[in-house]
PDB file of C-alpha atoms in Angstrom:
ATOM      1  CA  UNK A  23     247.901  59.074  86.394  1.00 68.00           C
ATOM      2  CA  UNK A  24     245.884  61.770  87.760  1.00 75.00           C
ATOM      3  CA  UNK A  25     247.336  61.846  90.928  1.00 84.00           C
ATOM      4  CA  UNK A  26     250.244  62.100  92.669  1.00 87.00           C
ATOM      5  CA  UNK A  27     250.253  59.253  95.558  1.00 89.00           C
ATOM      6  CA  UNK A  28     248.484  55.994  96.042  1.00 93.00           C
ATOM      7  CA  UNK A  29     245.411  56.022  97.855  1.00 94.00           C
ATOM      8  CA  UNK A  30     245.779  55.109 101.984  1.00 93.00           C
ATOM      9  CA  UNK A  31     243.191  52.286 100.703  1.00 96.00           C
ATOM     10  CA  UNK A  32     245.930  50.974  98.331  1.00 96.00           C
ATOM     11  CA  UNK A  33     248.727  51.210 100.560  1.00 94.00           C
ATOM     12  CA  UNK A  34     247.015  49.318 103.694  1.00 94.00           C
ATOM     13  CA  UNK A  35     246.120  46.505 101.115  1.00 95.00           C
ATOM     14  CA  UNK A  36     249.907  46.165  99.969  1.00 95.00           C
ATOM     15  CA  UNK A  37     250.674  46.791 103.354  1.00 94.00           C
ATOM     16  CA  UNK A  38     248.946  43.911 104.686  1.00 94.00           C
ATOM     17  CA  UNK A  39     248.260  41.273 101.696  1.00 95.00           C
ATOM     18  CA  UNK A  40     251.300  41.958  99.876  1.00 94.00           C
ATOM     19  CA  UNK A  41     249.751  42.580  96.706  1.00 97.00           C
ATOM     20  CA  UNK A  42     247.571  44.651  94.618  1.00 97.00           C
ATOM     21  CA  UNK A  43     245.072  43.749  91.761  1.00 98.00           C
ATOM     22  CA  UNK A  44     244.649  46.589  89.146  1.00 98.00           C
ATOM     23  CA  UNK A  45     241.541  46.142  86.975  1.00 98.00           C
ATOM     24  CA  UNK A  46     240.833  46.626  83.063  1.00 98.00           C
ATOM     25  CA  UNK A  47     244.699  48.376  82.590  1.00 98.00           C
ATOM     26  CA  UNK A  48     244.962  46.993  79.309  1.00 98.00           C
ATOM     27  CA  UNK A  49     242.427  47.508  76.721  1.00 98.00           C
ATOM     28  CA  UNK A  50     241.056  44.501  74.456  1.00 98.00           C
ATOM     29  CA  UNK A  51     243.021  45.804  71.331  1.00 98.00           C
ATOM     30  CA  UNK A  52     246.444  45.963  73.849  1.00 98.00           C
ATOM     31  CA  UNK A  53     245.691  42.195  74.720  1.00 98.00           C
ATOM     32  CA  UNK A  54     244.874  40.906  71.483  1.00 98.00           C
ATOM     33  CA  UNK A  55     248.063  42.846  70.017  1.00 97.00           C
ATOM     34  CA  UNK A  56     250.110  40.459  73.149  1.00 97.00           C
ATOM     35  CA  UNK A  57     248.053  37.710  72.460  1.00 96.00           C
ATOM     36  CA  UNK A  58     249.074  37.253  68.535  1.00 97.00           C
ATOM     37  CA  UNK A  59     252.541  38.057  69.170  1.00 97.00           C
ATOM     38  CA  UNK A  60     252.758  35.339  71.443  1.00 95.00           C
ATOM     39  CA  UNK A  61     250.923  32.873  69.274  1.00 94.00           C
ATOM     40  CA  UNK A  62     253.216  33.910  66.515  1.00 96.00           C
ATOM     41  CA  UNK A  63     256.844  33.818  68.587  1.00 95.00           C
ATOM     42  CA  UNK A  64     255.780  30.474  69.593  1.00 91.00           C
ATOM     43  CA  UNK A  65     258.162  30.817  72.822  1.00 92.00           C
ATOM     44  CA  UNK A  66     257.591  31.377  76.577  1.00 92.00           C
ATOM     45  CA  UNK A  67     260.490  34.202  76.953  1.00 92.00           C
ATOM     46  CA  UNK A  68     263.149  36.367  75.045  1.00 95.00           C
ATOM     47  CA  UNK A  69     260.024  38.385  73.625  1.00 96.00           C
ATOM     48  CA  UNK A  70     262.041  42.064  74.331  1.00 97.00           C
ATOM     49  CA  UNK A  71     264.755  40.183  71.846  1.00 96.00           C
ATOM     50  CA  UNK A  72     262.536  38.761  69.158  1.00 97.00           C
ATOM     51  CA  UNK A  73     262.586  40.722  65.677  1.00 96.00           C
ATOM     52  CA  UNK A  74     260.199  43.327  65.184  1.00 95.00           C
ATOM     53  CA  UNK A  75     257.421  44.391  65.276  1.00 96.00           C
ATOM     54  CA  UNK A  76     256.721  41.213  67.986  1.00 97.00           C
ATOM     55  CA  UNK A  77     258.854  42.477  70.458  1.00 97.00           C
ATOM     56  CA  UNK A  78     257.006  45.656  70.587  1.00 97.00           C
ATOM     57  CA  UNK A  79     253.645  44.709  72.374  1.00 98.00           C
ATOM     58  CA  UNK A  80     256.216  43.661  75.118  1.00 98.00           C
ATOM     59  CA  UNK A  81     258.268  46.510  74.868  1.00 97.00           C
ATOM     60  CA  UNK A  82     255.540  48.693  75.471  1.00 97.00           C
ATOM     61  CA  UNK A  83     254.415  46.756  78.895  1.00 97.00           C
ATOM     62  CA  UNK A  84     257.541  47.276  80.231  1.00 94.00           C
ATOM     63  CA  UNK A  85     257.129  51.001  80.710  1.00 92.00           C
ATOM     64  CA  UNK A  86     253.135  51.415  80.489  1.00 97.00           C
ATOM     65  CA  UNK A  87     252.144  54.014  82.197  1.00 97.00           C
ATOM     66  CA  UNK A  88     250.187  52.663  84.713  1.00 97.00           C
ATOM     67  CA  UNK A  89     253.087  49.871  86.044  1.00 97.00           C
ATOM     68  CA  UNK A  90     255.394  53.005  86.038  1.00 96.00           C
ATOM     69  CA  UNK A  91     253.594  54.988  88.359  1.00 96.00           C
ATOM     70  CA  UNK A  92     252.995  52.345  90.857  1.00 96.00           C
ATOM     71  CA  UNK A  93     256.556  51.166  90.142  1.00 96.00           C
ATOM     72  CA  UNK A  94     257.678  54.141  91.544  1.00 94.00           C
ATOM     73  CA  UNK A  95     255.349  54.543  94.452  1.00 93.00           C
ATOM     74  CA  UNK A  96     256.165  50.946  95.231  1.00 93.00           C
ATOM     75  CA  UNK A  97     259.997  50.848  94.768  1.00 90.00           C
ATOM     76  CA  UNK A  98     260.732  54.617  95.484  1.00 83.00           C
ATOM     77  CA  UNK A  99     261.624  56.445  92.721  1.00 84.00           C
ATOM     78  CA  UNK A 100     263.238  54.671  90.176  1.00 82.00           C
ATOM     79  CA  UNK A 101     263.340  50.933  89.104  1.00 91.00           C
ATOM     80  CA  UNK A 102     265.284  48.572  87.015  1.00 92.00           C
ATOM     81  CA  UNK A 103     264.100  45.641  85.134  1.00 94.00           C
ATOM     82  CA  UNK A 104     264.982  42.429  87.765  1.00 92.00           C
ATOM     83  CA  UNK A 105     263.781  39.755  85.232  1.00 93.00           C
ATOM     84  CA  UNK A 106     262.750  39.170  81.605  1.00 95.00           C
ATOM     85  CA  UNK A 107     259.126  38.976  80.607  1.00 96.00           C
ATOM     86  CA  UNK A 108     258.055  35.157  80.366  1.00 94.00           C
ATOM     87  CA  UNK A 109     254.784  33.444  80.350  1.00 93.00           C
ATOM     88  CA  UNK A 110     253.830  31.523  83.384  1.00 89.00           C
ATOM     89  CA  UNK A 111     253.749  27.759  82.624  1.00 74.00           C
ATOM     90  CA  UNK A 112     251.068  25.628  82.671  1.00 61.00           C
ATOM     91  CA  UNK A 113     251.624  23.215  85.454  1.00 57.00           C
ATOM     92  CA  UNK A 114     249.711  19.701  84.617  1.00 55.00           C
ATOM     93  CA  UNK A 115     250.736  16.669  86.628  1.00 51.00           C
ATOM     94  CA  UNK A 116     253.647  18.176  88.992  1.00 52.00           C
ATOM     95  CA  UNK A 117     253.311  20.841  91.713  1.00 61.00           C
ATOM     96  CA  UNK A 118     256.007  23.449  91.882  1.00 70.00           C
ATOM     97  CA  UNK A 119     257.021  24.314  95.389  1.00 80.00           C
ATOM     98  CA  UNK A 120     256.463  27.835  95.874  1.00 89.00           C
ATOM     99  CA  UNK A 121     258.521  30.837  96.663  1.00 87.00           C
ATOM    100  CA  UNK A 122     259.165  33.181  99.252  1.00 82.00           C
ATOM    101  CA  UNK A 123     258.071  34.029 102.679  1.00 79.00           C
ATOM    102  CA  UNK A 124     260.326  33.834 105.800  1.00 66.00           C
ATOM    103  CA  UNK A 125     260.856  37.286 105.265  1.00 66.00           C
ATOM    104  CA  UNK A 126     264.619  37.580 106.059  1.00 61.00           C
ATOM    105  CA  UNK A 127     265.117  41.409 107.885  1.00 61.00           C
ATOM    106  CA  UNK A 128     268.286  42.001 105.417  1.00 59.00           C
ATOM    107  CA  UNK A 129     268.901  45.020 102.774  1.00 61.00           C
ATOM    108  CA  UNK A 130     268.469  42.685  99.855  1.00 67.00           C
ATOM    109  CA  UNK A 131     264.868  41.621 100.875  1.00 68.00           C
ATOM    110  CA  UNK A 132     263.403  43.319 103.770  1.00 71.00           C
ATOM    111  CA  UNK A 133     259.988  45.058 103.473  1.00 81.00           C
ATOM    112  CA  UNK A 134     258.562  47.137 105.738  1.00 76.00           C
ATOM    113  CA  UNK A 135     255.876  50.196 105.770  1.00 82.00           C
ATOM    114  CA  UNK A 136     256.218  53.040 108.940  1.00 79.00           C
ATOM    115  CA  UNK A 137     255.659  56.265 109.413  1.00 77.00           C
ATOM    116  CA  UNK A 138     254.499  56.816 106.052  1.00 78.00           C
ATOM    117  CA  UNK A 139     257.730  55.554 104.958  1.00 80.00           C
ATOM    118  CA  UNK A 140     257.978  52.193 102.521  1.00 83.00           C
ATOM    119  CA  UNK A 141     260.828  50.098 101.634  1.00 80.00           C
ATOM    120  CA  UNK A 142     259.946  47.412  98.892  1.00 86.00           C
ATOM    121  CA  UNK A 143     263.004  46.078  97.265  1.00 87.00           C
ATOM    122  CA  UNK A 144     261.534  44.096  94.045  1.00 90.00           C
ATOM    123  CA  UNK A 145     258.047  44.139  92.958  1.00 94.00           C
ATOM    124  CA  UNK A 146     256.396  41.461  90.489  1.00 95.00           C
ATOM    125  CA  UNK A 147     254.107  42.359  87.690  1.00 97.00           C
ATOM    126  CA  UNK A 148     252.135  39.972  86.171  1.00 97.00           C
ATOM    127  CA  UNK A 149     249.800  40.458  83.252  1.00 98.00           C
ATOM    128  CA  UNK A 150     246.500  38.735  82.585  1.00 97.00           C
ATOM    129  CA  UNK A 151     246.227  38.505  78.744  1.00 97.00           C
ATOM    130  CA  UNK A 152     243.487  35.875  79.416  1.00 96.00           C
ATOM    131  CA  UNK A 153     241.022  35.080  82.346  1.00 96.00           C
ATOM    132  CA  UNK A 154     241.760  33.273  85.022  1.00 93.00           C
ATOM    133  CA  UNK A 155     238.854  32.708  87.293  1.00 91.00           C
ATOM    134  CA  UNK A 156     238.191  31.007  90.851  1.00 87.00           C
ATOM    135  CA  UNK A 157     239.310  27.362  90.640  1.00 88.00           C
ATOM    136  CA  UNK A 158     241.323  27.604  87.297  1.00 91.00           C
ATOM    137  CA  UNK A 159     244.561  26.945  89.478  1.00 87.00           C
ATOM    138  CA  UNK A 160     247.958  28.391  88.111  1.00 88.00           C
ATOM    139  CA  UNK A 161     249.174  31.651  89.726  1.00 92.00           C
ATOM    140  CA  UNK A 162     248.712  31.310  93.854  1.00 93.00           C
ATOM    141  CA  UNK A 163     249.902  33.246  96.222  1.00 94.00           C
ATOM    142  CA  UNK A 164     249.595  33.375 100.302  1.00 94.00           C
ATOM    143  CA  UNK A 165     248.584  36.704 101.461  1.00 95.00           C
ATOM    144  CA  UNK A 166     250.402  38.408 103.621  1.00 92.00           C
ATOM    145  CA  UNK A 167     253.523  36.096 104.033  1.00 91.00           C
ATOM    146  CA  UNK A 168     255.689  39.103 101.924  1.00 90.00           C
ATOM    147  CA  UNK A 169     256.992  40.281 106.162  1.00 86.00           C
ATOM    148  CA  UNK A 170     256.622  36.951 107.749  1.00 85.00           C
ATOM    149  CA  UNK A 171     259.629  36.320 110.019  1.00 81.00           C
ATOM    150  CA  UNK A 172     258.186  32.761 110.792  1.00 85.00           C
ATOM    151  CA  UNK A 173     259.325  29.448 108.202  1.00 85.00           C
ATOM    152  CA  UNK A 174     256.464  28.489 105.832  1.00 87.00           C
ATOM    153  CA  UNK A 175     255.496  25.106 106.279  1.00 89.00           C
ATOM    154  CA  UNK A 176     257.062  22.691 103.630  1.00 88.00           C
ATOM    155  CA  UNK A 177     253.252  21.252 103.272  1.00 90.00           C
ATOM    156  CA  UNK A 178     252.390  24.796 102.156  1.00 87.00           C
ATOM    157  CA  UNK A 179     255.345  25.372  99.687  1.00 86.00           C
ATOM    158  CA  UNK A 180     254.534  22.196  98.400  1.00 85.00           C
ATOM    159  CA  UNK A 181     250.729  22.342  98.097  1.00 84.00           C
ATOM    160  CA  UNK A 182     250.237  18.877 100.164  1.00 87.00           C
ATOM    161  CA  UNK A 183     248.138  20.929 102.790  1.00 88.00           C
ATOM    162  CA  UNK A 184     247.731  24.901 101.969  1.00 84.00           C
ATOM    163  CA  UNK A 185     246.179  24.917 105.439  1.00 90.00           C
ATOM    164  CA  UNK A 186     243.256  27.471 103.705  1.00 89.00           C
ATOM    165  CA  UNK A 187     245.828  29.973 103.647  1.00 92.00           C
ATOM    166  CA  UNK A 188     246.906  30.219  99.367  1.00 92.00           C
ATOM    167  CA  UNK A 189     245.030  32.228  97.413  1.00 94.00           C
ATOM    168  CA  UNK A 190     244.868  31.663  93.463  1.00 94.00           C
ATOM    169  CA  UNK A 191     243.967  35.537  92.118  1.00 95.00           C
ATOM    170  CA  UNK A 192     240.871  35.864  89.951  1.00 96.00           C
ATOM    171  CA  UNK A 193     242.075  37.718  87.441  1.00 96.00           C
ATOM    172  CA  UNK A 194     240.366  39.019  83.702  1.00 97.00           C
ATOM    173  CA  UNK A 195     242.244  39.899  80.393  1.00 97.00           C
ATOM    174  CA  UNK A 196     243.840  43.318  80.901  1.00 98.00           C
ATOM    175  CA  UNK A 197     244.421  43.192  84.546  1.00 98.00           C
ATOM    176  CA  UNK A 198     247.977  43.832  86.354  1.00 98.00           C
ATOM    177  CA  UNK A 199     248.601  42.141  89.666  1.00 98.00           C
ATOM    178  CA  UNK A 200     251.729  43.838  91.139  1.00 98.00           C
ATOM    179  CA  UNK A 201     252.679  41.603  94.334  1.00 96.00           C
ATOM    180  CA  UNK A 202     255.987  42.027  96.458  1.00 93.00           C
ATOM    181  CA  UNK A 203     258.423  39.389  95.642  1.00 90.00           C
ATOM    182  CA  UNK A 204     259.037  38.550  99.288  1.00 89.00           C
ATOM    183  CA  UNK A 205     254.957  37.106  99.322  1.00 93.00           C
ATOM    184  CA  UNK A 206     255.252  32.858  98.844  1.00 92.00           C
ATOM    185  CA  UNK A 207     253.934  32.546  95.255  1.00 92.00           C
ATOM    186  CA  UNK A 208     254.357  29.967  92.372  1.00 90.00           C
ATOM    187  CA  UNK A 209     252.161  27.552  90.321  1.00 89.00           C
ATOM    188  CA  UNK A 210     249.257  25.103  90.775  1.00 87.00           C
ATOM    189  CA  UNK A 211     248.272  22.599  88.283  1.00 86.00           C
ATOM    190  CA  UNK A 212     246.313  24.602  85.745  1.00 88.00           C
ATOM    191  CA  UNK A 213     242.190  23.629  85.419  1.00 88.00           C
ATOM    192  CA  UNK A 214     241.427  26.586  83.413  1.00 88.00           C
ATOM    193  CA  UNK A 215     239.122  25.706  79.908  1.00 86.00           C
ATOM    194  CA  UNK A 216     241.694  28.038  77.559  1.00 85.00           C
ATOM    195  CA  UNK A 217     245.451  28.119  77.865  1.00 85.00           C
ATOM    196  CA  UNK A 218     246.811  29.876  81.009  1.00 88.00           C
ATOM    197  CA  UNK A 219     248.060  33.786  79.900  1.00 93.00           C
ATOM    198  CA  UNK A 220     250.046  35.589  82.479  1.00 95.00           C
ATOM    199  CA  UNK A 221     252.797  36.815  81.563  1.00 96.00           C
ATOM    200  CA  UNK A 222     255.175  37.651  84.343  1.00 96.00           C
ATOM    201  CA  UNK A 223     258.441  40.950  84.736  1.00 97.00           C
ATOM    202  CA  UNK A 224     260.154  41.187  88.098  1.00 94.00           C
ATOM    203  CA  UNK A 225     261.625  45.095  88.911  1.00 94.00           C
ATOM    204  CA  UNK A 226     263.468  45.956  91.907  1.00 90.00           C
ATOM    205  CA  UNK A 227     264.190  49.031  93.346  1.00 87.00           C
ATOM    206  CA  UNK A 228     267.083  50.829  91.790  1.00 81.00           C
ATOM    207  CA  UNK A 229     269.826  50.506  94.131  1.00 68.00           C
ATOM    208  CA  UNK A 230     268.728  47.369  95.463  1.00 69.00           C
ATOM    209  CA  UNK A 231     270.867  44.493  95.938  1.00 63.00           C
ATOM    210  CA  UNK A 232     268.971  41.691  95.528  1.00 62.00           C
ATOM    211  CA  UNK A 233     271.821  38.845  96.165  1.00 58.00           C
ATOM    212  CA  UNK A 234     272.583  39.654  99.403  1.00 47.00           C
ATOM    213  CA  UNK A 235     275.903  36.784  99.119  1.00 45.00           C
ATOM    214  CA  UNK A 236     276.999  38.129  95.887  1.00 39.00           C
TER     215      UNK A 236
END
């Protein structure tokens, strides 16, 4: 990266959706390289384990340049890997309640941006190694619920009535959606035409205690 801080444009967005959508930061050769590894693993996680050279297109997401320097600007400086790289299922028949919100104000989840000051304790990255356009279903967030102090509705988590509010991210091959993991997110029944490609790492800050009763 060119610069040294995000924009004030980047940071209100996080700020107030809870996420950020980073266009075109994988090239087509990058994707396809993710893409055949996957097809040829034939498995939905343990890719950093499998036996070279198809752990390597995963290896080399986990410290791409790009999610680093957000990473950092996100997290503060220095992050740890939170959770494995594994592709997002493809829900069919059965809707899984989502995740998140209710914002607890506790040092293993709180999030909070003031006086130019940002605490963000874990950070999802999830990337697109195939489209996923308006209506396809799948990933689905709610905007803004990553500092919500007030209970989701169980209609919401469920998907019985979003109430407008859950937003499924349009995303194309090559893009990186970095959202805090405090946001309510999870999985819709997938209506895409192809298979459903998003491949998902969790980082938290580095001296971040994510299991608050451990």
């Amino acid at each position: 990266m060119d610069r040294e801080l995000m924009s004030n444009e980047e940071n209100y967005c996080f700020d107030v959706a809870g996420y950020l959508i980073l266009r075109n930061v994988l090239t087509p050769k990058e994707v396809e390289a993710c893409n055949q590894a996957l097809d040829k693993g034939g498995a939905t996680q343990g890719m950093l384990g499998w036996p070279a050279p198809l752990r390597q297109p995963f290896r080399d997401l986990l410290v791409h340049p790009v999610l680093v320097w957000y990473l950092n600007q996100l997290c503060g400086d220095g992050f740890r890997l939170e959770t494995a790289p594994q592709l997002l299922g493809e829900v069919s028949d059965t809707r899984l309640p989502l995740v998140g919100g209710d914002e607890p104000r506790d040092q293993a989840r709180a999030y909070y941006h003031q006086n130019e000051r940002r605490l963000c304790q874990a950070v999802n990255a999830v990337w697109a190694l195939a489209d996923a356009q308006d209506g396809d279903g799948g990933l689905v967030l709610i905007p803004c619920s990553h500092k919500s102090n007030v209970e989701t509705p169980t209609d919401i988590l469920s998907g019985d009535d979003d109430m407008g509010l859950t937003l499924q991210p349009q995303l194309n091959a090559g893009d990186l959606l970095l959202c805090a993991s405090t946001a309510a997110q999870g999985l819709r029944p997938w209506r895409g035409s192809g298979p459903q490609r998003l491949l998902f790492y969790g980082y938290a800050a580095r001296a971040s205690i994510l299991n608050s009763g451990g």
